[in-house]
Structure formats: C-alpha cells, structure tokens
Amino acid sequence: MNHKTLVYAIAILFYACTPTNSFDKKHIDKATENSVLAQESFRRSLDFTKAWLEKADPESGLIPSNLKAKVDVWDPANAAADNYPFMVLTAYLLDEDLYNGVLLDILNQEKKLTSRLGVLPDVYSFSKKDFKEYPVNMGHVIFGASEYIKDGLIPLNELIGKSPWQNRMMEILEELNHYTEDFNALEKFFTRASSVEEINGEMLQILSRVFWMTADDKYLNWAISIADHYLLEKDLSQMEYLRLRDHGCEIIGGLSELYLSLHQRDHPKADLYRQPLHALLDKILLYGRNEDGLFYNAINLKDLEVVDDRIADTWGYILNAYYTVWLVDQKETYHQAVIEPFNALYSKYRNYNWEPRKDLSPLGSHDGYADAIESGINLYNREKNSDLGRWIDSEIKVMMGMQQENGIIEGWHGDGNFARTALMYALWKTQGARVSPWNENIRIGASSIDGKTYFVISSQKEWKGKLIFDPIRHKTILHLPIDYPRINQFPEWFTVDPNLNYKISSSHKSIAGNYSGNELLQGIPLRLREGEMVKILLVE
C-alpha cells in the first residue's frame, strides 16, 4: 500500500467513525462497501472501452467485430449491437469527452459507411472499403437492423433518452417498415427456425416500447400483425423446436410485452391472446425447466422432449415474461416461477459454467456470466430476495476476474456484455446516482431502506463536480404505464420525481437542505477535499 492510499484509507476510516446522529451506521457502512464495488465496475468498464478503441480501424474509425476471426469487418448484428453501445453507455456515465468525441464519431461513420438500403446498415469491410457481401442479402440486413436496435440502441435509449443514438434507432425502424413483405417471408432467408422467432421477438419488444414512447398506433398495429401469426394463426405450444436461451427466447419476451401493452390500452386483442399465451407459458413450466426452476436451452413442445438440456444463462429473460404476464393477470403460478430459482442459485450455481468453451477455463465464457447476472439484477430489482442478492455479489467477482490486464475480456463482440452487466451492477450499488466528472479516485455508493436512501461519496484526491440522481426513466423516456421487467433495460433504483420535494441531511453542511426534484435531477454542486468522505441521507 503506497503513502497516498494509506492516507486515503485512514481518512475514510476517520469519517466513517465520526458520530452523526442522523445517520444509521449500518447503512453508511453498507453504502461505503457498495462504493468500492461500484468503483471497480466503473473502472473495468472504462478500461474495456479504451482497450477496444485502440483496436479500431485507423481509416474508418469503426471497431472490428472480433479480434481473431472478424478483424476486417464492422457487423451490425455484432459490433454495432453488442459491443459499441456499451462503450457509449460507459462514456455517458464516466467520460463526457469520450462520449461526445470518438464514440459519437463512430456513430456518424457507421451511418455514413454502412447504410446500404436507405439507412439500413450492412456488414462493412475495412480492407475493401465497401460492403462485404454482394448482392444484398435481405435476411442479413433485417437481422442486423433488428439486432442493432434491440440489443444496442434500445438499452442506450432506456438509460439516456433523447440523443443521436435515439435518432439512429428511429430512422432504422422507420426504414424497416418499408420491408413488410420480407418480414412476412423470413423463413426463406434462414435455415434455423429460431432465427425467425428471434427477429420477430425483437421486433415485438422494439415496437411495444416505441409505441409508448411515441404514442403512435402504427407501431402497436405492426406488433399486433406479428403476434396474430404466433398466437392466433399457429399454436406455439406445439412447437417442435423452441429455444429458451437467447437467439430464440426473444419471441416469449416480445409477446409478453405486447400483451401488457394491449391490456393497458383495453385493446380487444388482449382477450384473444390470453388463452394461447397462457397455454405456451404453462407448457414451458411443465417441460422446459429443471428441478431448480431454471430453463433448458431448447425443448420440443410437441413431443414433450428436452432438445438441449444445458441450462440457459438467459434464464431471467424468460422469467421477465412470466413476471410481466403476472402483472396483468395475477396468476400466482407465474409469480412463483419467478422466485423459485433464487435459493438454488446461491446454493448450487456459484462458479457455474453457463457457456462452456473448450478454449477457455472450466468456468466457460464471461458472456454466460454477464447474461446470468443481468438476469438476476433485473429480477432482484422487483423481488428483493437476499439469496439472489448474495448470488449476484458472488458471481460478479467471477466475471470481473475474466478481464485481461489490457482491458480486453475475450476479444469478440460479446465483450460489450461484460460492460453492460458491470454498469448495471454498479448502478445498483449507487442506487442509480452518479457523479460528474467521474475519475478513478472518486467513489459513490448507496444503501436504501424504508424510504430512506443513504449515499456515501469519497475522493482520494480533491474533486469538484456534481452529484446527479436518476429520473423515473420508464416514465420520462418511454412513457410506459408500468415499469415491467424487460430485456435490455437498465433497472431503476432510487429515482427522483421532478414534482416532489426532498430533504438532504449531510455531513457536508453546504449541501444539507431542501431541494426540488428538478434540482436533484440537474445535479447538486459538490466539492471534496483530499481523503474526504461525505455522508448523505435523502428522503422525500
């Protein structure tokens, strides 16, 4: 331990032990612990971002899809959908110059170089300085566009809202609307049926959210046209191959999102969809789970057989759907399905190999951990189960340990999922609050109980900036009627209502007092001395 670190540690201990009557020591200690966990997650995400930017093609500025097999291409379904967006989110939270600089430049270059059918992107080759494939493969273009929106631009929109990336999301969606004939004939482009379910499931999720965001019925009607096919024209509960992990499970989440939207609108389709949707969900519960309530990778619902008995790392993606339908119909079987795996996760699924890879350690790929932990965080946000919380805290350490010293994780587009989950974990530990500007010397952590939220902010060096709180994003950005659990969202923890007033008690007297919600959302100016810790208690 060097001298500065020792001074910092002593100062933190001094401030933590200083008696302050208005603060609960237990929760101050918890917030302090969480500040360390959040800081590591933030730092690792920024290390990842900077490491991948070093791998960018020097002429186009775009990052490759893979550092081994696809070094020469930017792929909308991979680099754009899974890696680049979480570099953007990292910079949005931690590095404003990077966010408004290089990462915005990549967006502009992506639009300029990869737009092929109108604004629809396609795979771009750095060496050819042209599209990789001729002639145009419409199936690949649709798949890439749907992946880019759902896996990449949707999470950006959920956290940031209005931005150039929201504009890109909307222009791609509008362009896709011109290709409805190709959407109705996706089977001719793909040999795997699950790819068709994946695209249609992604579109259902996109359209359901954009409908609420824009209040434009054309998006709802488009989603209904897809759901009619799956719930009224065919019997999903008789599917011979239903993939319950990602790249197939999207259809289940998409149907649940649309179902809730229709219910909220008192739309007659909700009543028509209820029975076939319940039949599908009921059958999956009977034949698609192991004894711990976790889902198999794939099942045959017609012959009632398990096709792939590995456990899906994306178990929470499916449970999001059950929770969503439970919110509509209050069918307790679905709520029990959600909470059933929590105890088993901590007792049986620590250090679990979610995605086996022969070229990696016995723990498998970090991507399996990223998806499994994301599954847990999203559900913990709704169900504060202590075993689930302990499992998340345990497994995030395993995932963090998979990052290389240079910041790269495994060197493929799935590296972005590492940052996605790390940021999601960090925002849980800060209860959605953040500081600006951020640097690796500053730490913020939080702990909430009984309507009180404690924050602890400390800095190893002198710091001046703002403490910013999280808005009610599902209302302010998406205008959703209810914050149902959904794939690719960033959960809300402590959120500030602009119409309410709040009281801050603090060891830093300059910020103690009463504030409007708008003031908290704009950010509270704060200055810290070297080694100082600030304690804050925030209540309505």
Short mmCIF file of N, CA and C in Angstrom, two decimals, residues 175-292:
data_model
loop_
_atom_site.label_atom_id
_atom_site.label_comp_id
_atom_site.label_asym_id
_atom_site.label_seq_id
_atom_site.Cartn_x
_atom_site.Cartn_y
_atom_site.Cartn_z
N GLU A 175 -37.24 2.78 -41.59
CA GLU A 175 -36.82 2.16 -42.85
C GLU A 175 -37.27 0.70 -42.92
N LEU A 176 -37.18 0.00 -41.79
CA LEU A 176 -37.62 -1.40 -41.76
C LEU A 176 -39.09 -1.53 -42.12
N ASN A 177 -39.86 -0.53 -41.80
CA ASN A 177 -41.30 -0.56 -42.08
C ASN A 177 -41.60 -0.64 -43.57
N HIS A 178 -40.61 -0.32 -44.40
CA HIS A 178 -40.80 -0.40 -45.85
C HIS A 178 -40.62 -1.81 -46.39
N TYR A 179 -40.23 -2.74 -45.51
CA TYR A 179 -39.91 -4.09 -45.97
C TYR A 179 -40.79 -5.14 -45.30
N THR A 180 -42.07 -4.83 -45.19
CA THR A 180 -43.00 -5.75 -44.53
C THR A 180 -43.14 -7.07 -45.29
N GLU A 181 -43.04 -7.03 -46.61
CA GLU A 181 -43.15 -8.27 -47.39
C GLU A 181 -42.02 -9.23 -47.03
N ASP A 182 -40.83 -8.69 -46.83
CA ASP A 182 -39.70 -9.54 -46.45
C ASP A 182 -39.86 -10.06 -45.02
N PHE A 183 -40.44 -9.24 -44.15
CA PHE A 183 -40.71 -9.70 -42.78
C PHE A 183 -41.70 -10.87 -42.79
N ASN A 184 -42.63 -10.83 -43.69
CA ASN A 184 -43.64 -11.89 -43.77
C ASN A 184 -43.11 -13.16 -44.41
N ALA A 185 -41.89 -13.11 -44.92
CA ALA A 185 -41.30 -14.29 -45.58
C ALA A 185 -39.90 -14.56 -45.07
N LEU A 186 -39.68 -14.36 -43.77
CA LEU A 186 -38.34 -14.53 -43.21
C LEU A 186 -37.82 -15.95 -43.35
N GLU A 187 -38.74 -16.91 -43.42
CA GLU A 187 -38.31 -18.33 -43.49
C GLU A 187 -37.43 -18.59 -44.70
N LYS A 188 -37.60 -17.82 -45.76
CA LYS A 188 -36.81 -18.08 -46.99
C LYS A 188 -35.35 -17.64 -46.83
N PHE A 189 -35.07 -16.84 -45.80
CA PHE A 189 -33.70 -16.35 -45.60
C PHE A 189 -32.90 -17.18 -44.60
N PHE A 190 -33.58 -17.98 -43.75
CA PHE A 190 -32.89 -18.62 -42.64
C PHE A 190 -33.18 -20.12 -42.61
N THR A 191 -32.13 -20.89 -42.34
CA THR A 191 -32.33 -22.34 -42.19
C THR A 191 -32.75 -22.69 -40.77
N ARG A 192 -32.38 -21.86 -39.80
CA ARG A 192 -32.77 -22.10 -38.40
C ARG A 192 -34.07 -21.37 -38.11
N ALA A 193 -35.07 -22.12 -37.68
CA ALA A 193 -36.36 -21.51 -37.36
C ALA A 193 -36.23 -20.53 -36.21
N SER A 194 -35.29 -20.79 -35.29
CA SER A 194 -35.16 -19.90 -34.13
C SER A 194 -34.73 -18.49 -34.54
N SER A 195 -34.06 -18.37 -35.70
CA SER A 195 -33.68 -17.03 -36.17
C SER A 195 -34.90 -16.21 -36.51
N VAL A 196 -35.91 -16.85 -37.06
CA VAL A 196 -37.15 -16.14 -37.39
C VAL A 196 -37.85 -15.70 -36.11
N GLU A 197 -37.91 -16.63 -35.12
CA GLU A 197 -38.51 -16.26 -33.82
C GLU A 197 -37.72 -15.12 -33.15
N GLU A 198 -36.39 -15.18 -33.31
CA GLU A 198 -35.56 -14.13 -32.70
C GLU A 198 -35.89 -12.76 -33.29
N ILE A 199 -35.93 -12.67 -34.61
CA ILE A 199 -36.21 -11.38 -35.26
C ILE A 199 -37.60 -10.88 -34.89
N ASN A 200 -38.59 -11.74 -34.99
CA ASN A 200 -39.96 -11.31 -34.68
C ASN A 200 -40.11 -10.95 -33.20
N GLY A 201 -39.42 -11.68 -32.33
CA GLY A 201 -39.45 -11.35 -30.91
C GLY A 201 -38.79 -10.01 -30.64
N GLU A 202 -37.68 -9.76 -31.31
CA GLU A 202 -37.02 -8.47 -31.16
C GLU A 202 -37.92 -7.33 -31.63
N MET A 203 -38.59 -7.56 -32.75
CA MET A 203 -39.47 -6.50 -33.27
C MET A 203 -40.64 -6.25 -32.33
N LEU A 204 -41.18 -7.30 -31.72
CA LEU A 204 -42.27 -7.11 -30.76
C LEU A 204 -41.82 -6.26 -29.57
N GLN A 205 -40.61 -6.52 -29.08
CA GLN A 205 -40.09 -5.74 -27.96
C GLN A 205 -39.86 -4.28 -28.37
N ILE A 206 -39.25 -4.10 -29.54
CA ILE A 206 -38.98 -2.75 -30.04
C ILE A 206 -40.27 -1.98 -30.23
N LEU A 207 -41.20 -2.59 -30.91
CA LEU A 207 -42.45 -1.90 -31.28
C LEU A 207 -43.30 -1.58 -30.06
N SER A 208 -43.32 -2.49 -29.09
CA SER A 208 -44.11 -2.24 -27.88
C SER A 208 -43.58 -1.01 -27.14
N ARG A 209 -42.27 -0.89 -27.05
CA ARG A 209 -41.69 0.24 -26.31
C ARG A 209 -41.79 1.55 -27.11
N VAL A 210 -41.52 1.45 -28.40
CA VAL A 210 -41.59 2.68 -29.22
C VAL A 210 -43.03 3.17 -29.33
N PHE A 211 -43.98 2.26 -29.29
CA PHE A 211 -45.39 2.69 -29.28
C PHE A 211 -45.67 3.60 -28.10
N TRP A 212 -45.25 3.19 -26.90
CA TRP A 212 -45.49 4.04 -25.73
C TRP A 212 -44.68 5.33 -25.80
N MET A 213 -43.46 5.23 -26.32
CA MET A 213 -42.60 6.41 -26.38
C MET A 213 -43.16 7.48 -27.31
N THR A 214 -43.77 7.03 -28.41
CA THR A 214 -44.24 7.97 -29.43
C THR A 214 -45.75 8.18 -29.41
N ALA A 215 -46.50 7.27 -28.76
CA ALA A 215 -47.97 7.30 -28.78
C ALA A 215 -48.51 7.19 -30.21
N ASP A 216 -47.77 6.49 -31.07
CA ASP A 216 -48.18 6.30 -32.47
C ASP A 216 -48.69 4.87 -32.64
N ASP A 217 -49.97 4.75 -32.98
CA ASP A 217 -50.60 3.43 -33.09
C ASP A 217 -50.02 2.56 -34.20
N LYS A 218 -49.29 3.17 -35.14
CA LYS A 218 -48.77 2.34 -36.23
C LYS A 218 -47.79 1.29 -35.71
N TYR A 219 -47.09 1.62 -34.63
CA TYR A 219 -46.15 0.65 -34.05
C TYR A 219 -46.90 -0.47 -33.33
N LEU A 220 -47.97 -0.11 -32.66
CA LEU A 220 -48.79 -1.12 -31.99
C LEU A 220 -49.42 -2.05 -33.01
N ASN A 221 -49.92 -1.50 -34.09
CA ASN A 221 -50.56 -2.31 -35.13
C ASN A 221 -49.56 -3.24 -35.81
N TRP A 222 -48.35 -2.75 -36.02
CA TRP A 222 -47.31 -3.60 -36.60
C TRP A 222 -47.02 -4.78 -35.66
N ALA A 223 -46.91 -4.50 -34.37
CA ALA A 223 -46.67 -5.56 -33.39
C ALA A 223 -47.82 -6.56 -33.37
N ILE A 224 -49.04 -6.07 -33.46
CA ILE A 224 -50.21 -6.96 -33.47
C ILE A 224 -50.17 -7.89 -34.68
N SER A 225 -49.74 -7.39 -35.81
CA SER A 225 -49.67 -8.23 -37.01
C SER A 225 -48.70 -9.39 -36.82
N ILE A 226 -47.63 -9.16 -36.07
CA ILE A 226 -46.68 -10.24 -35.77
C ILE A 226 -47.28 -11.21 -34.76
N ALA A 227 -47.88 -10.68 -33.70
CA ALA A 227 -48.43 -11.53 -32.64
C ALA A 227 -49.61 -12.36 -33.14
N ASP A 228 -50.41 -11.83 -34.05
CA ASP A 228 -51.52 -12.60 -34.62
C ASP A 228 -51.02 -13.91 -35.21
N HIS A 229 -49.89 -13.82 -35.90
CA HIS A 229 -49.33 -15.01 -36.54
C HIS A 229 -48.96 -16.06 -35.49
N TYR A 230 -48.34 -15.62 -34.39
CA TYR A 230 -47.84 -16.55 -33.40
C TYR A 230 -48.89 -17.03 -32.42
N LEU A 231 -49.89 -16.22 -32.14
CA LEU A 231 -50.86 -16.59 -31.11
C LEU A 231 -52.22 -16.99 -31.67
N LEU A 232 -52.55 -16.54 -32.87
CA LEU A 232 -53.88 -16.85 -33.43
C LEU A 232 -53.81 -17.77 -34.64
N GLU A 233 -52.73 -17.68 -35.41
CA GLU A 233 -52.64 -18.48 -36.64
C GLU A 233 -51.89 -19.79 -36.44
N LYS A 234 -50.98 -19.84 -35.48
CA LYS A 234 -50.24 -21.08 -35.20
C LYS A 234 -50.26 -21.31 -33.69
N ASP A 235 -49.98 -22.54 -33.31
CA ASP A 235 -50.01 -22.91 -31.89
C ASP A 235 -48.58 -23.05 -31.39
N LEU A 236 -48.10 -22.01 -30.73
CA LEU A 236 -46.73 -22.04 -30.22
C LEU A 236 -46.52 -23.16 -29.20
N SER A 237 -47.59 -23.55 -28.52
CA SER A 237 -47.45 -24.60 -27.50
C SER A 237 -47.24 -25.98 -28.13
N GLN A 238 -47.24 -26.04 -29.47
CA GLN A 238 -46.97 -27.30 -30.18
C GLN A 238 -45.67 -27.23 -30.99
N MET A 239 -44.84 -26.23 -30.71
CA MET A 239 -43.60 -26.06 -31.49
C MET A 239 -42.66 -27.24 -31.26
N GLU A 240 -42.07 -27.72 -32.36
CA GLU A 240 -41.14 -28.84 -32.27
C GLU A 240 -39.76 -28.40 -31.80
N TYR A 241 -39.43 -27.13 -32.00
CA TYR A 241 -38.16 -26.62 -31.51
C TYR A 241 -38.38 -25.21 -30.97
N LEU A 242 -38.31 -25.08 -29.66
CA LEU A 242 -38.43 -23.77 -29.03
C LEU A 242 -37.17 -23.51 -28.23
N ARG A 243 -36.43 -22.52 -28.66
CA ARG A 243 -35.17 -22.16 -27.99
C ARG A 243 -35.51 -21.25 -26.81
N LEU A 244 -35.08 -21.64 -25.62
CA LEU A 244 -35.39 -20.88 -24.41
C LEU A 244 -34.22 -20.00 -23.97
N ARG A 245 -33.08 -20.13 -24.61
CA ARG A 245 -31.98 -19.21 -24.35
C ARG A 245 -32.02 -18.11 -25.41
N ASP A 246 -31.07 -17.19 -25.36
CA ASP A 246 -31.10 -16.11 -26.33
C ASP A 246 -30.95 -16.66 -27.75
N HIS A 247 -31.30 -15.82 -28.71
CA HIS A 247 -31.39 -16.22 -30.12
C HIS A 247 -32.55 -17.19 -30.32
N GLY A 248 -33.66 -16.89 -29.71
CA GLY A 248 -34.87 -17.69 -29.84
C GLY A 248 -35.89 -17.33 -28.78
N CYS A 249 -35.40 -17.09 -27.55
CA CYS A 249 -36.33 -16.78 -26.45
C CYS A 249 -36.97 -15.40 -26.59
N GLU A 250 -36.45 -14.58 -27.50
CA GLU A 250 -36.96 -13.21 -27.66
C GLU A 250 -38.45 -13.18 -27.98
N ILE A 251 -38.97 -14.22 -28.63
CA ILE A 251 -40.38 -14.22 -29.00
C ILE A 251 -41.27 -14.27 -27.76
N ILE A 252 -40.81 -14.95 -26.71
CA ILE A 252 -41.61 -15.06 -25.49
C ILE A 252 -41.66 -13.72 -24.78
N GLY A 253 -40.51 -13.06 -24.65
CA GLY A 253 -40.49 -11.74 -24.06
C GLY A 253 -41.28 -10.73 -24.87
N GLY A 254 -41.15 -10.81 -26.19
CA GLY A 254 -41.87 -9.88 -27.05
C GLY A 254 -43.37 -10.00 -26.95
N LEU A 255 -43.87 -11.24 -26.93
CA LEU A 255 -45.32 -11.45 -26.81
C LEU A 255 -45.83 -10.95 -25.46
N SER A 256 -45.04 -11.13 -24.41
CA SER A 256 -45.48 -10.67 -23.09
C SER A 256 -45.54 -9.14 -23.03
N GLU A 257 -44.58 -8.48 -23.66
CA GLU A 257 -44.57 -7.01 -23.66
C GLU A 257 -45.78 -6.46 -24.41
N LEU A 258 -46.07 -7.06 -25.55
CA LEU A 258 -47.23 -6.60 -26.31
C LEU A 258 -48.52 -6.88 -25.54
N TYR A 259 -48.59 -8.05 -24.91
CA TYR A 259 -49.78 -8.42 -24.15
C TYR A 259 -50.06 -7.39 -23.05
N LEU A 260 -49.03 -6.99 -22.32
CA LEU A 260 -49.21 -5.99 -21.28
C LEU A 260 -49.66 -4.65 -21.89
N SER A 261 -49.06 -4.29 -23.01
CA SER A 261 -49.42 -3.02 -23.66
C SER A 261 -50.89 -3.02 -24.08
N LEU A 262 -51.33 -4.13 -24.64
CA LEU A 262 -52.73 -4.23 -25.07
C LEU A 262 -53.67 -4.18 -23.87
N HIS A 263 -53.28 -4.84 -22.80
CA HIS A 263 -54.09 -4.80 -21.58
C HIS A 263 -54.21 -3.38 -21.05
N GLN A 264 -53.09 -2.67 -21.04
CA GLN A 264 -53.10 -1.30 -20.54
C GLN A 264 -53.96 -0.38 -21.40
N ARG A 265 -54.09 -0.73 -22.67
CA ARG A 265 -54.92 0.07 -23.58
C ARG A 265 -56.36 -0.42 -23.67
N ASP A 266 -56.71 -1.45 -22.91
CA ASP A 266 -58.03 -2.08 -23.00
C ASP A 266 -58.34 -2.49 -24.43
N HIS A 267 -57.33 -3.01 -25.11
CA HIS A 267 -57.47 -3.42 -26.51
C HIS A 267 -58.10 -4.81 -26.57
N PRO A 268 -59.05 -5.04 -27.46
CA PRO A 268 -59.72 -6.35 -27.52
C PRO A 268 -58.78 -7.51 -27.82
N LYS A 269 -57.64 -7.24 -28.44
CA LYS A 269 -56.70 -8.33 -28.75
C LYS A 269 -56.15 -8.98 -27.48
N ALA A 270 -56.11 -8.23 -26.39
CA ALA A 270 -55.59 -8.80 -25.15
C ALA A 270 -56.40 -10.03 -24.74
N ASP A 271 -57.71 -9.96 -24.85
CA ASP A 271 -58.56 -11.10 -24.50
C ASP A 271 -58.35 -12.26 -25.45
N LEU A 272 -58.10 -11.97 -26.73
CA LEU A 272 -57.88 -13.03 -27.71
C LEU A 272 -56.53 -13.72 -27.50
N TYR A 273 -55.56 -12.95 -27.02
CA TYR A 273 -54.21 -13.50 -26.85
C TYR A 273 -54.05 -14.27 -25.54
N ARG A 274 -54.91 -14.01 -24.56
CA ARG A 274 -54.67 -14.53 -23.21
C ARG A 274 -54.54 -16.06 -23.20
N GLN A 275 -55.51 -16.76 -23.75
CA GLN A 275 -55.50 -18.22 -23.67
C GLN A 275 -54.29 -18.85 -24.37
N PRO A 276 -53.99 -18.48 -25.63
CA PRO A 276 -52.82 -19.11 -26.26
C PRO A 276 -51.50 -18.73 -25.60
N LEU A 277 -51.40 -17.51 -25.07
CA LEU A 277 -50.17 -17.12 -24.38
C LEU A 277 -50.02 -17.89 -23.08
N HIS A 278 -51.09 -18.04 -22.32
CA HIS A 278 -51.04 -18.83 -21.10
C HIS A 278 -50.72 -20.29 -21.41
N ALA A 279 -51.29 -20.82 -22.47
CA ALA A 279 -51.03 -22.22 -22.84
C ALA A 279 -49.55 -22.44 -23.11
N LEU A 280 -48.92 -21.49 -23.79
CA LEU A 280 -47.49 -21.58 -24.06
C LEU A 280 -46.69 -21.51 -22.76
N LEU A 281 -46.98 -20.53 -21.93
CA LEU A 281 -46.23 -20.35 -20.70
C LEU A 281 -46.41 -21.54 -19.75
N ASP A 282 -47.62 -22.06 -19.67
CA ASP A 282 -47.89 -23.20 -18.79
C ASP A 282 -47.10 -24.43 -19.22
N LYS A 283 -47.03 -24.64 -20.53
CA LYS A 283 -46.36 -25.83 -21.04
C LYS A 283 -44.84 -25.73 -20.84
N ILE A 284 -44.31 -24.53 -20.99
CA ILE A 284 -42.88 -24.33 -20.74
C ILE A 284 -42.54 -24.63 -19.29
N LEU A 285 -43.43 -24.23 -18.37
CA LEU A 285 -43.18 -24.52 -16.96
C LEU A 285 -43.17 -26.02 -16.68
N LEU A 286 -44.00 -26.74 -17.40
CA LEU A 286 -44.09 -28.18 -17.17
C LEU A 286 -42.90 -28.93 -17.75
N TYR A 287 -42.44 -28.54 -18.94
CA TYR A 287 -41.46 -29.36 -19.66
C TYR A 287 -40.15 -28.65 -19.97
N GLY A 288 -40.04 -27.37 -19.63
CA GLY A 288 -38.85 -26.63 -20.02
C GLY A 288 -37.90 -26.27 -18.90
N ARG A 289 -38.15 -26.81 -17.67
CA ARG A 289 -37.31 -26.42 -16.53
C ARG A 289 -36.69 -27.64 -15.85
N ASN A 290 -35.58 -27.39 -15.15
CA ASN A 290 -35.01 -28.46 -14.33
C ASN A 290 -35.61 -28.39 -12.93
N GLU A 291 -35.09 -29.18 -12.02
CA GLU A 291 -35.68 -29.27 -10.68
C GLU A 291 -35.51 -27.98 -9.87
N ASP A 292 -34.60 -27.10 -10.32
CA ASP A 292 -34.37 -25.84 -9.61
C ASP A 292 -35.14 -24.67 -10.20
#
